[in-house]
mmCIF file of C-alpha atoms and ligand atoms in Angstrom:
data_model
loop_
_atom_site.group_PDB
_atom_site.id
_atom_site.type_symbol
_atom_site.label_atom_id
_atom_site.label_comp_id
_atom_site.label_asym_id
_atom_site.label_seq_id
_atom_site.Cartn_x
_atom_site.Cartn_y
_atom_site.Cartn_z
ATOM 1 C CA UNK A 1 -25.779 30.360 -23.739
ATOM 2 C CA UNK A 2 -23.747 30.100 -20.204
ATOM 3 C CA UNK A 3 -19.971 30.000 -20.236
ATOM 4 C CA UNK A 4 -19.017 26.315 -20.426
ATOM 5 C CA UNK A 5 -15.828 24.332 -19.349
ATOM 6 C CA UNK A 6 -13.343 24.506 -21.794
ATOM 7 C CA UNK A 7 -11.854 20.440 -21.282
ATOM 8 C CA UNK A 8 -12.989 18.060 -19.585
ATOM 9 C CA UNK A 9 -11.463 17.547 -16.045
ATOM 10 C CA UNK A 10 -10.242 13.656 -15.930
ATOM 11 C CA UNK A 11 -10.904 11.091 -12.884
ATOM 12 C CA UNK A 12 -7.570 12.080 -11.622
ATOM 13 C CA UNK A 13 -8.567 15.424 -11.259
ATOM 14 C CA UNK A 14 -11.689 14.305 -9.589
ATOM 15 C CA UNK A 15 -10.627 11.867 -7.567
ATOM 16 C CA UNK A 16 -8.097 14.126 -5.811
ATOM 17 C CA UNK A 17 -10.708 16.835 -5.110
ATOM 18 C CA UNK A 18 -13.115 14.271 -3.733
ATOM 19 C CA UNK A 19 -10.104 12.721 -1.275
ATOM 20 C CA UNK A 20 -10.788 14.999 1.166
ATOM 21 C CA UNK A 21 -14.722 14.235 1.077
ATOM 22 C CA UNK A 22 -14.535 11.276 3.642
ATOM 23 C CA UNK A 23 -16.894 11.285 6.370
ATOM 24 C CA UNK A 24 -15.052 11.033 9.658
ATOM 25 C CA UNK A 25 -16.458 9.632 13.221
ATOM 26 C CA UNK A 26 -17.603 12.502 15.502
ATOM 27 C CA UNK A 27 -14.837 13.597 17.980
ATOM 28 C CA UNK A 28 -15.805 11.585 21.294
ATOM 29 C CA UNK A 29 -14.658 10.975 24.915
ATOM 30 C CA UNK A 30 -14.682 8.766 27.738
ATOM 31 C CA UNK A 31 -16.434 9.385 31.066
ATOM 32 C CA UNK A 32 -14.934 7.916 33.740
ATOM 33 C CA UNK A 33 -18.480 6.749 35.289
ATOM 34 C CA UNK A 34 -18.264 3.793 32.477
ATOM 35 C CA UNK A 35 -15.001 3.067 30.232
ATOM 36 C CA UNK A 36 -17.532 1.742 27.557
ATOM 37 C CA UNK A 37 -19.665 5.105 27.604
ATOM 38 C CA UNK A 38 -18.519 7.792 24.432
ATOM 39 C CA UNK A 39 -19.721 11.188 25.226
ATOM 40 C CA UNK A 40 -20.133 14.015 22.526
ATOM 41 C CA UNK A 41 -18.966 17.793 23.126
ATOM 42 C CA UNK A 42 -20.850 19.585 24.111
ATOM 43 C CA UNK A 43 -23.966 16.975 25.465
ATOM 44 C CA UNK A 44 -23.953 15.638 29.030
ATOM 45 C CA UNK A 45 -22.681 12.094 29.521
ATOM 46 C CA UNK A 46 -25.908 9.996 29.483
ATOM 47 C CA UNK A 47 -25.338 7.764 32.574
ATOM 48 C CA UNK A 48 -24.313 10.433 34.622
ATOM 49 C CA UNK A 49 -25.277 13.635 33.631
ATOM 50 C CA UNK A 50 -21.217 14.818 33.441
ATOM 51 C CA UNK A 51 -20.175 18.025 31.320
ATOM 52 C CA UNK A 52 -16.924 19.473 32.201
ATOM 53 C CA UNK A 53 -16.347 18.005 35.164
ATOM 54 C CA UNK A 54 -20.176 19.136 36.489
ATOM 55 C CA UNK A 55 -23.349 17.086 37.147
ATOM 56 C CA UNK A 56 -25.744 18.359 35.148
ATOM 57 C CA UNK A 57 -29.706 19.360 36.488
ATOM 58 C CA UNK A 58 -31.750 16.031 36.631
ATOM 59 C CA UNK A 59 -32.315 12.310 36.957
ATOM 60 C CA UNK A 60 -29.340 9.774 36.075
ATOM 61 C CA UNK A 61 -28.728 6.820 36.795
ATOM 62 C CA UNK A 62 -25.448 6.400 38.240
ATOM 63 C CA UNK A 63 -23.126 9.220 40.498
ATOM 64 C CA UNK A 64 -21.077 11.276 38.610
ATOM 65 C CA UNK A 65 -17.197 10.742 39.482
ATOM 66 C CA UNK A 66 -15.870 13.540 38.712
ATOM 67 C CA UNK A 67 -18.513 15.500 40.971
ATOM 68 C CA UNK A 68 -17.439 13.448 43.803
ATOM 69 C CA UNK A 69 -13.524 14.193 43.698
ATOM 70 C CA UNK A 70 -13.699 17.936 43.024
ATOM 71 C CA UNK A 71 -14.927 18.718 46.304
ATOM 72 C CA UNK A 72 -11.790 17.096 48.570
ATOM 73 C CA UNK A 73 -9.307 18.188 45.606
ATOM 74 C CA UNK A 74 -11.003 21.607 46.885
ATOM 75 C CA UNK A 75 -10.444 20.552 50.877
ATOM 76 C CA UNK A 76 -7.087 19.873 50.016
ATOM 77 C CA UNK A 77 -5.996 23.442 48.319
ATOM 78 C CA UNK A 78 -7.673 25.160 51.378
ATOM 79 C CA UNK A 79 -6.113 23.372 54.166
ATOM 80 C CA UNK A 80 -2.561 24.053 52.943
HETATM 81 ZN ZN1 ZN B 1 -20.239 9.553 32.631
#
């Protein structure tokens, strides 16, 4: 005969334990190419292929805005 709990756990105890089990929304961020497009972490933007400010290889319907900004910032830093 297996070991058994001595007493039944109360509904409150079960509820308190399950209070932390709610499903949360996955983490997401907004890409500058389109304000409404939500991008998931570790996944390139489906519109412009933006990932960590770089454009991943592939044919994307939009231009990565962050990729355009970076060369300007790099050139200004080299001039000064
Ligand atoms: Zn994008």
